[in-house]
Coordinates of C-alpha atoms and ligand atoms in Angstrom, one line a residue:
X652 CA -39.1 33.8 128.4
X653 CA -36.1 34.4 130.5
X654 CA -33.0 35.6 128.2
X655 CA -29.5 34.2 129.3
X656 CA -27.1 37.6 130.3
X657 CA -25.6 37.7 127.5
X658 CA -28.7 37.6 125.1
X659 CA -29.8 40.4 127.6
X660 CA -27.1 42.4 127.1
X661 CA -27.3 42.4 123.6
X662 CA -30.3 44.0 123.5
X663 CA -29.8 46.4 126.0
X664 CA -26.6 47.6 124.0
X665 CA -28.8 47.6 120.4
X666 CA -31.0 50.5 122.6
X667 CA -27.8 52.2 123.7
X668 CA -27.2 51.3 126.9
X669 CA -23.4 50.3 128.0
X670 CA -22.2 47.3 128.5
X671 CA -19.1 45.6 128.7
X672 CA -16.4 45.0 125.9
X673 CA -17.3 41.2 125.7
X674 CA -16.9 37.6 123.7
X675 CA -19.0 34.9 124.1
X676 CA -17.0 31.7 124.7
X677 CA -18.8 28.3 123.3
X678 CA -17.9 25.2 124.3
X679 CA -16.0 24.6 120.8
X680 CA -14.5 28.0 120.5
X681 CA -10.6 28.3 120.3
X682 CA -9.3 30.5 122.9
X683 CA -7.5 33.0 120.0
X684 CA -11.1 33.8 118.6
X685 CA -11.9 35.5 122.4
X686 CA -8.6 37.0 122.8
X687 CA -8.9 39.2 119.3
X688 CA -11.1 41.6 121.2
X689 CA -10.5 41.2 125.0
X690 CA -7.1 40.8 127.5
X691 CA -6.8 39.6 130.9
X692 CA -7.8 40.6 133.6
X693 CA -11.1 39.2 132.6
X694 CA -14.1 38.2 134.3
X695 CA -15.8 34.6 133.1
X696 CA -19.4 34.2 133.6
X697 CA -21.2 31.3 133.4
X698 CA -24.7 31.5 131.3
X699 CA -27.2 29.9 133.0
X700 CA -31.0 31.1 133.5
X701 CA -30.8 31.8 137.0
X702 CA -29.0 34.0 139.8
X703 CA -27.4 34.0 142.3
X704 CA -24.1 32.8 139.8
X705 CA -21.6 34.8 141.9
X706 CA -22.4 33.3 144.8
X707 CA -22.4 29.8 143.5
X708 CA -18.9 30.1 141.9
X709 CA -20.4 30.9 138.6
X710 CA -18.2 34.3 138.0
X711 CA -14.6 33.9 138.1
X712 CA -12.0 37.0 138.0
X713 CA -9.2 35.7 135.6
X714 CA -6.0 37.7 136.4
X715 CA -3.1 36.0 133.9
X716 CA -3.6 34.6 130.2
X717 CA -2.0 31.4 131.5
X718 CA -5.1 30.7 134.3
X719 CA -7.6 31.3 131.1
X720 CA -8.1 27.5 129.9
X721 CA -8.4 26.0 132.9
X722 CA -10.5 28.9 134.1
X723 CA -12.6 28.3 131.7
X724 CA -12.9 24.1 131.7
X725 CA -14.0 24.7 135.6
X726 CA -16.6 27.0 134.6
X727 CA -18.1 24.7 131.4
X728 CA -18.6 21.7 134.0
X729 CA -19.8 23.6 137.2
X730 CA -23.5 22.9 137.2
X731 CA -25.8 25.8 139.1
X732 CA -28.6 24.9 140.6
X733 CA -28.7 22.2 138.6
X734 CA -27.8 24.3 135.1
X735 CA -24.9 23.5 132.8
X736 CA -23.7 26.3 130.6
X737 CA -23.6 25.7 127.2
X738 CA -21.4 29.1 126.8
X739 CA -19.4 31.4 128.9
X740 CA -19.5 35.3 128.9
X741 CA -16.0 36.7 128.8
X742 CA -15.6 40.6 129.6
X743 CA -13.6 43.2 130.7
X744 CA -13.0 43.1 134.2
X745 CA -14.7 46.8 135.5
X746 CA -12.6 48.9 137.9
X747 CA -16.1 49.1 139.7
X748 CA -16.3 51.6 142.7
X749 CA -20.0 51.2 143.2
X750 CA -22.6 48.7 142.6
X751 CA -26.0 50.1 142.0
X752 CA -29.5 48.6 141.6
X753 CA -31.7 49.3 138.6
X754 CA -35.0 47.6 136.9
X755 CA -37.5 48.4 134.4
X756 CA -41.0 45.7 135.1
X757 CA -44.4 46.1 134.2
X758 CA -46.3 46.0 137.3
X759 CA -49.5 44.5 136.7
X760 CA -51.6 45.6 140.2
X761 CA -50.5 49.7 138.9
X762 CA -51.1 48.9 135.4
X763 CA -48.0 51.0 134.1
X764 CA -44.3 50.6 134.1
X765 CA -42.5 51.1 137.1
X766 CA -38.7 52.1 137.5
X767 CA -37.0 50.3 141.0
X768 CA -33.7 51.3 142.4
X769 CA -31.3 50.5 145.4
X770 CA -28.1 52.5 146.0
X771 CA -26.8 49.1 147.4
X772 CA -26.7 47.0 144.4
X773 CA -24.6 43.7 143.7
X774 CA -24.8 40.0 145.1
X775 CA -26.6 41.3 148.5
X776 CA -29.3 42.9 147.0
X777 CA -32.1 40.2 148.4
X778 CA -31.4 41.4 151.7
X779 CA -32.8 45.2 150.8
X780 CA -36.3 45.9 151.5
X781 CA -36.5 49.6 150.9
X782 CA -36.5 49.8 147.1
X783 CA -36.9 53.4 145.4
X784 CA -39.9 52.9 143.1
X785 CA -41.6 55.0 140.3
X786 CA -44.3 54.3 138.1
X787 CA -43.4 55.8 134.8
X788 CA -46.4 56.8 133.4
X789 CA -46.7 60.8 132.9
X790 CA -43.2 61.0 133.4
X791 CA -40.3 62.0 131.2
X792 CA -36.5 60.0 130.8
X793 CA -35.3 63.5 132.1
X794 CA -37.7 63.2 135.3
X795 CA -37.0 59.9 136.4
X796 CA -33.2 60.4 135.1
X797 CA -32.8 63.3 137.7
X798 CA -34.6 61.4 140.5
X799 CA -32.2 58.8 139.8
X800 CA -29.5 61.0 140.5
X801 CA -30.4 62.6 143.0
X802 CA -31.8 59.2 144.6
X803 CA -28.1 57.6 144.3
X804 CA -26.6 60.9 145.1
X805 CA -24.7 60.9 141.7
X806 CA -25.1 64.8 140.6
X807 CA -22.7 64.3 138.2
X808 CA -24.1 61.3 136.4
X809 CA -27.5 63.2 135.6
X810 CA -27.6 63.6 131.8
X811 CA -25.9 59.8 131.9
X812 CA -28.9 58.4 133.9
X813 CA -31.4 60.5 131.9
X814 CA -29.8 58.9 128.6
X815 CA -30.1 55.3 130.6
X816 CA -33.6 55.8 131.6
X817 CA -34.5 57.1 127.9
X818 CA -32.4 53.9 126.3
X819 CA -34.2 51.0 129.3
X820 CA -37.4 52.1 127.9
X821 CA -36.8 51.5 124.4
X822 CA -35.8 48.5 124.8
X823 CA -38.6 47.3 127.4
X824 CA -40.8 48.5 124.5
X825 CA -39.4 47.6 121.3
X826 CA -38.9 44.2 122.3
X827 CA -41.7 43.6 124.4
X828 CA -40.1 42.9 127.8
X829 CA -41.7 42.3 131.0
X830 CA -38.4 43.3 132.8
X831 CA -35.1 44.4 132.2
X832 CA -33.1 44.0 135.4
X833 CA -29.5 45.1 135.9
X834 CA -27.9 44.6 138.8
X835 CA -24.9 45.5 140.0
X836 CA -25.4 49.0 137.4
X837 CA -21.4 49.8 137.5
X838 CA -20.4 52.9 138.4
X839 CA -16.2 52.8 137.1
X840 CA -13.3 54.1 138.4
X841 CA -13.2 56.2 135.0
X842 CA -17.0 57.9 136.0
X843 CA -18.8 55.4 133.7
X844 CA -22.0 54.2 134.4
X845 CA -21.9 49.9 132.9
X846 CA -24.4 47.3 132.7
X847 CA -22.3 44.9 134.3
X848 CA -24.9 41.8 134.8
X849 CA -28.3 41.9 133.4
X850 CA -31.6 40.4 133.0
X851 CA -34.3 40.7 130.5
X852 CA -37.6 38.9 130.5
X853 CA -39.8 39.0 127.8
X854 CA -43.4 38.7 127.4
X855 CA -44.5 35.4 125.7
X856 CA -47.5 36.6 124.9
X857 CA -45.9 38.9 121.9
X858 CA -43.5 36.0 120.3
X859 CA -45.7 36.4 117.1
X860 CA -44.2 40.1 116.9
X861 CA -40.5 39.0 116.9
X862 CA -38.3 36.7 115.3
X863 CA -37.1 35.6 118.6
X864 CA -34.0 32.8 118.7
X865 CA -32.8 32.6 122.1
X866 CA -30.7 30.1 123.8
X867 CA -34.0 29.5 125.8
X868 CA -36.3 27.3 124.6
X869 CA -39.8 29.2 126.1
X870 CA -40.2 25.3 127.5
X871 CA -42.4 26.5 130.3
X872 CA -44.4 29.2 128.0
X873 CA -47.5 28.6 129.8
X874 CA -46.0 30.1 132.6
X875 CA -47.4 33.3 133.0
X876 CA -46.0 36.2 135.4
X877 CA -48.5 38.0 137.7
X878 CA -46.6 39.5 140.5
X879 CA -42.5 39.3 140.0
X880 CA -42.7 39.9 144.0
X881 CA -45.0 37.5 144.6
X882 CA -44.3 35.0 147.7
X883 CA -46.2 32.0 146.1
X884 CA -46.1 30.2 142.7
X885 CA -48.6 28.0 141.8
X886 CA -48.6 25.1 139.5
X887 CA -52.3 22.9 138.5
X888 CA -53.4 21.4 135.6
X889 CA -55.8 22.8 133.6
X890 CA -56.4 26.6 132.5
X891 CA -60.1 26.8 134.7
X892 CA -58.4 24.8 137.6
X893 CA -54.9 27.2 137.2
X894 CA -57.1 30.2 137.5
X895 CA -59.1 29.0 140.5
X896 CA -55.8 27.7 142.2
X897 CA -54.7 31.4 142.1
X898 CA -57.8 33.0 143.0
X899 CA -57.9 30.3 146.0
X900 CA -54.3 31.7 146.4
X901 CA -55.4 35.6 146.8
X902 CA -58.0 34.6 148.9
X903 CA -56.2 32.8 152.0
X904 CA -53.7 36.1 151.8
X905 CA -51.4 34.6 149.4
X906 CA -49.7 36.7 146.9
X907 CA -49.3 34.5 143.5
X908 CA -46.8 35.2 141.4
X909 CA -47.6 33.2 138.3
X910 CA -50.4 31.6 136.7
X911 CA -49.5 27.9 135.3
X912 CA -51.2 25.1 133.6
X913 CA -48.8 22.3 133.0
X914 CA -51.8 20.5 130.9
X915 CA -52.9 17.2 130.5
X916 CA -49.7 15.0 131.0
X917 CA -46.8 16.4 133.5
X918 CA -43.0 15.4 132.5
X919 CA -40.0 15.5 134.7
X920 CA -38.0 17.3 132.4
X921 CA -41.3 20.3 131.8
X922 CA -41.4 19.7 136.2
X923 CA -37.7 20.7 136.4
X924 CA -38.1 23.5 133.9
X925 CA -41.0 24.9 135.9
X926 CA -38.9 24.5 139.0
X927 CA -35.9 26.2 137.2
X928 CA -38.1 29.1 136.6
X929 CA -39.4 29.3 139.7
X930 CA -36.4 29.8 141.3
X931 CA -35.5 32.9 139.3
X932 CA -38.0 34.6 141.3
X933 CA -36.3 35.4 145.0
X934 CA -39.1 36.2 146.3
X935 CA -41.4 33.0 146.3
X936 CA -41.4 31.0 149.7
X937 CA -43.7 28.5 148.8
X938 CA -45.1 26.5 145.8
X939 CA -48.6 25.3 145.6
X940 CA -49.3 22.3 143.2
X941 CA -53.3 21.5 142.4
X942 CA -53.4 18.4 140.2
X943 CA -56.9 17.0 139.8
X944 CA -55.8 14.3 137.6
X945 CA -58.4 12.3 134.5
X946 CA -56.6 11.2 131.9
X947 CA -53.4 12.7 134.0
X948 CA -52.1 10.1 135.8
X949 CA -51.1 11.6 139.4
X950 CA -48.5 8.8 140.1
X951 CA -46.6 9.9 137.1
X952 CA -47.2 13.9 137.7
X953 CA -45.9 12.5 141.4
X954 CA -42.6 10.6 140.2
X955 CA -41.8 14.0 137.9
X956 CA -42.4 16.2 140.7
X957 CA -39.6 13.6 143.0
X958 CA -37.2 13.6 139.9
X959 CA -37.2 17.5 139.4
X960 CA -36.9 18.2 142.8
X961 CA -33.9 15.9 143.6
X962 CA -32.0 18.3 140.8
X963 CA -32.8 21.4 142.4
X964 CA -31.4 22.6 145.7
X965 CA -32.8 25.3 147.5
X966 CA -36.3 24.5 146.4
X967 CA -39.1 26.3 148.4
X968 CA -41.4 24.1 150.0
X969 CA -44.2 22.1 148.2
X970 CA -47.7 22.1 149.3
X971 CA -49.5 19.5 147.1
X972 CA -52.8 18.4 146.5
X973 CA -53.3 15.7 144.3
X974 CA -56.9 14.1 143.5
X975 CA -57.9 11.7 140.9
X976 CA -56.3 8.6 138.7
X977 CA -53.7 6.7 140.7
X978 CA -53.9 9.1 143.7
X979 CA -53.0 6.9 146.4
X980 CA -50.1 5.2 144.5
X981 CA -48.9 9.2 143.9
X982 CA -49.3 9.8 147.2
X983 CA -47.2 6.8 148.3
X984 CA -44.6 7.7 146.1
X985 CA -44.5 11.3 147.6
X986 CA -44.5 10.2 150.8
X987 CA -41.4 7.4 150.3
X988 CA -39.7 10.4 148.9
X989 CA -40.1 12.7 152.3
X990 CA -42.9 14.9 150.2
X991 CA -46.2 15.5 152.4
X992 CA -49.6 15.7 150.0
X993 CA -52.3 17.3 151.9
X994 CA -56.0 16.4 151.6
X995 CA -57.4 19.4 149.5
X996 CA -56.1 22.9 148.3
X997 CA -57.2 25.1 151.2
X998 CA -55.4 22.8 153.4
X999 CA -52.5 23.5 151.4
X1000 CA -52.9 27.5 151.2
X1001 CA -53.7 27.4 154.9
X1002 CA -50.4 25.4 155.6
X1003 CA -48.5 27.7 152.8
X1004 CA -49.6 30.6 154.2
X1005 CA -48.5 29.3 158.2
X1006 CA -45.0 28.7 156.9
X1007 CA -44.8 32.1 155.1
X1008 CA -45.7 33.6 158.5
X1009 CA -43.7 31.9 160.5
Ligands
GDP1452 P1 -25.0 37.1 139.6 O1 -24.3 36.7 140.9 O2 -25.5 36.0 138.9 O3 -25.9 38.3 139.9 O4 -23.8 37.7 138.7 P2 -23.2 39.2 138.5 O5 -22.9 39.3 137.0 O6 -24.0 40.2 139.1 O7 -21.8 39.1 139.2 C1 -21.7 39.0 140.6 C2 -20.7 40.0 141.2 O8 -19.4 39.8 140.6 C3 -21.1 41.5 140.9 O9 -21.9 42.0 141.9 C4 -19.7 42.1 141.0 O10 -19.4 42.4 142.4 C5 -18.7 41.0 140.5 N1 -18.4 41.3 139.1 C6 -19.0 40.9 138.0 N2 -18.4 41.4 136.9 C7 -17.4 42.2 137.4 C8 -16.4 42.9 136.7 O11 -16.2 43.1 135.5 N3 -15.4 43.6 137.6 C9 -15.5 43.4 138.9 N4 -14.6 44.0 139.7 N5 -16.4 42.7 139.5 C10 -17.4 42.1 138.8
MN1453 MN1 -26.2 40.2 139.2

């Protein structure tokens, strides 16, 4: 389950780590409530399960109380990538002299947590490729806290890195997160180090521990992360025909980064929410779908596959194989709609793997 910014930063400040004086705005909310704690200049952020929001208009710098409602009416009816708010984040606007990179993930191939860092953090940060890791294992907050420093060439910021280490881990454990993500990590004018956007993902898998109630729905909660660097995401229906597609994946040189069975009968709405969580992950350039369809019918897993798609821009390329009930009507659909189905899944890993290369 992906948490929305806000949700993230809440946790992060329960385990101590600083964030930004904030409100949350709903769409109801009267403007006096959000000014009791906060004064311009603000910054407005849009809460919507994806990145990129900068870029997309989503984060707007408010300088004068008198820009603030209409600020905020433009933000509440921007859609990105398809995703309407339901709440805006107001905060503090940071004197920020340096944006850092910073995450927390459990990588599955190393077994163990893994810290990852980039001196040149912010809205660029898709265009690094040399990423500081360390696996945490065997090491202590104080380790990895100097490294840190020494890493971003902050001396002065030592014991305040070591307490941020100390504090990312408790959260990633105590609430069960898969990754914790902040990015830019503000360093202020006034010396501070600030959580100034973050990210939190939490591990389905342990919802029966927590009395979880986040914005997020866990819609897609068969989706299952592998590799959050993974080029490929795979969709199929059925658990055995999932775990094949993936393996099938691995094998042609693919490097999956989710497992997903979307079950028996395949929705537009569960198709766009898939899609949606797909595109939180940068790093996929392609998407495999293996439907082998019984009581599925593949024309209507086809016509939710066109609908979701037409809300998303920026979708990687499909590669689709789609066998069974109503297979050439769901290929005629797919084809009227400028979507190519290919004959059987190694066809479409082959062809996957060709555009990833190219
Ligand atoms: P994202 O685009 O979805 O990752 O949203 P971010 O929350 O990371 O915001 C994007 C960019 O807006 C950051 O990298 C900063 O450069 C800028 N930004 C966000 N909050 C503040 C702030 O409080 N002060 C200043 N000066 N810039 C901010
Ligand atoms: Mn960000």
């Amino acid at each position: 389950m992906n948490l929305l910014e806000h949700e993230s930063k809440a946790l992060l400040a329960a385990s101590g780590v600083p964030v930004p004086v904030a409100a949350l705005i709903h769409r109801s909310k009267t403007l006096a409530a959000l000014m009791a704690n906060l004064s311009t200049p603000l910054v407005l952020k849009s809460q919507v399960a994806t990145g990129g929001r900068g870029k997309a208009g989503g984060i707007k710098v408010v300088e004068a109380a008198a820009d603030l409602q209409a600020t905020i009416d433009q933000l509440i009816a921007l859609p990105i990538k398809g995703l309407l708010p339901s709440t805006l984040l107001a905060e503090e606007k940071l004197a920020i002299t340096r944006e850092l990179y910073l995450s927390l993930l459990v990588d599955r191939s190393l077994g163990a947590v893994k810290l990852m860092a980039h001196s040149n953090g912010g809205v660029e940060v898709e265009d690094n490729h040399d990423f500081k890791e360390w696996p945490v294992d065997g090491k202590s907050a104080e380790e990895l806290g100097q490294a840190l420093a020494d890493y971003y060439g902050l001396p002065q910021q030592t014991f305040a890195l070591q307490d941020l280490v100390e504090n990312l881990l408790t959260c990633l454990y105590t609430n069960d997160a898969l990754m914790i993500e902040i990015n830019p990590l503000a360093l202020t004018a006034g010396d501070t180090l600030v959580a100034a956007d973050a990210k939190i993902i939490l591990d389905d898998a342990a919802t029966f521990r927590h009395d979880w109630q986040f914005e997020q729905a866990p819609a897609e909660a068969n989706f299952v992360t592998i590799n959050q660097q993974g080029n490929t995401a795979t969709i199929a229906n059925g658990a055995g025909l999932a775990m094949a597609t993936v393996d099938a994946a691995v094998d042609a040189g693919l490097e999956p980064a989710n497992f997903l069975d979307i079950g028996g009968g395949a929705s537009a709405d569960q198709l766009f929410s898939v899609f949606q969580r797909i595109m939180e992950y940068p790093s996929i350039q392609v998407i495999i779908i293996n439907i082998f369809a019984g009581i599925t019918r593949s024309d209507e897993v086809a016509k939710a596959i066109i609908a979701a798609r037409d809300k998303i821009d920026g979708l990687p390329p499909l590669f689709i194989r789609l066998a069974g009930t109503s297979d050439v009507k769901a290929t005629e659909l797919l084809a009227e709609a400028n979507i190519a189905t290919l004959p059987d899944l190694e066809s479409c890993l082959n062809a996957a793997k060709r555009a990833i290369d190219a």
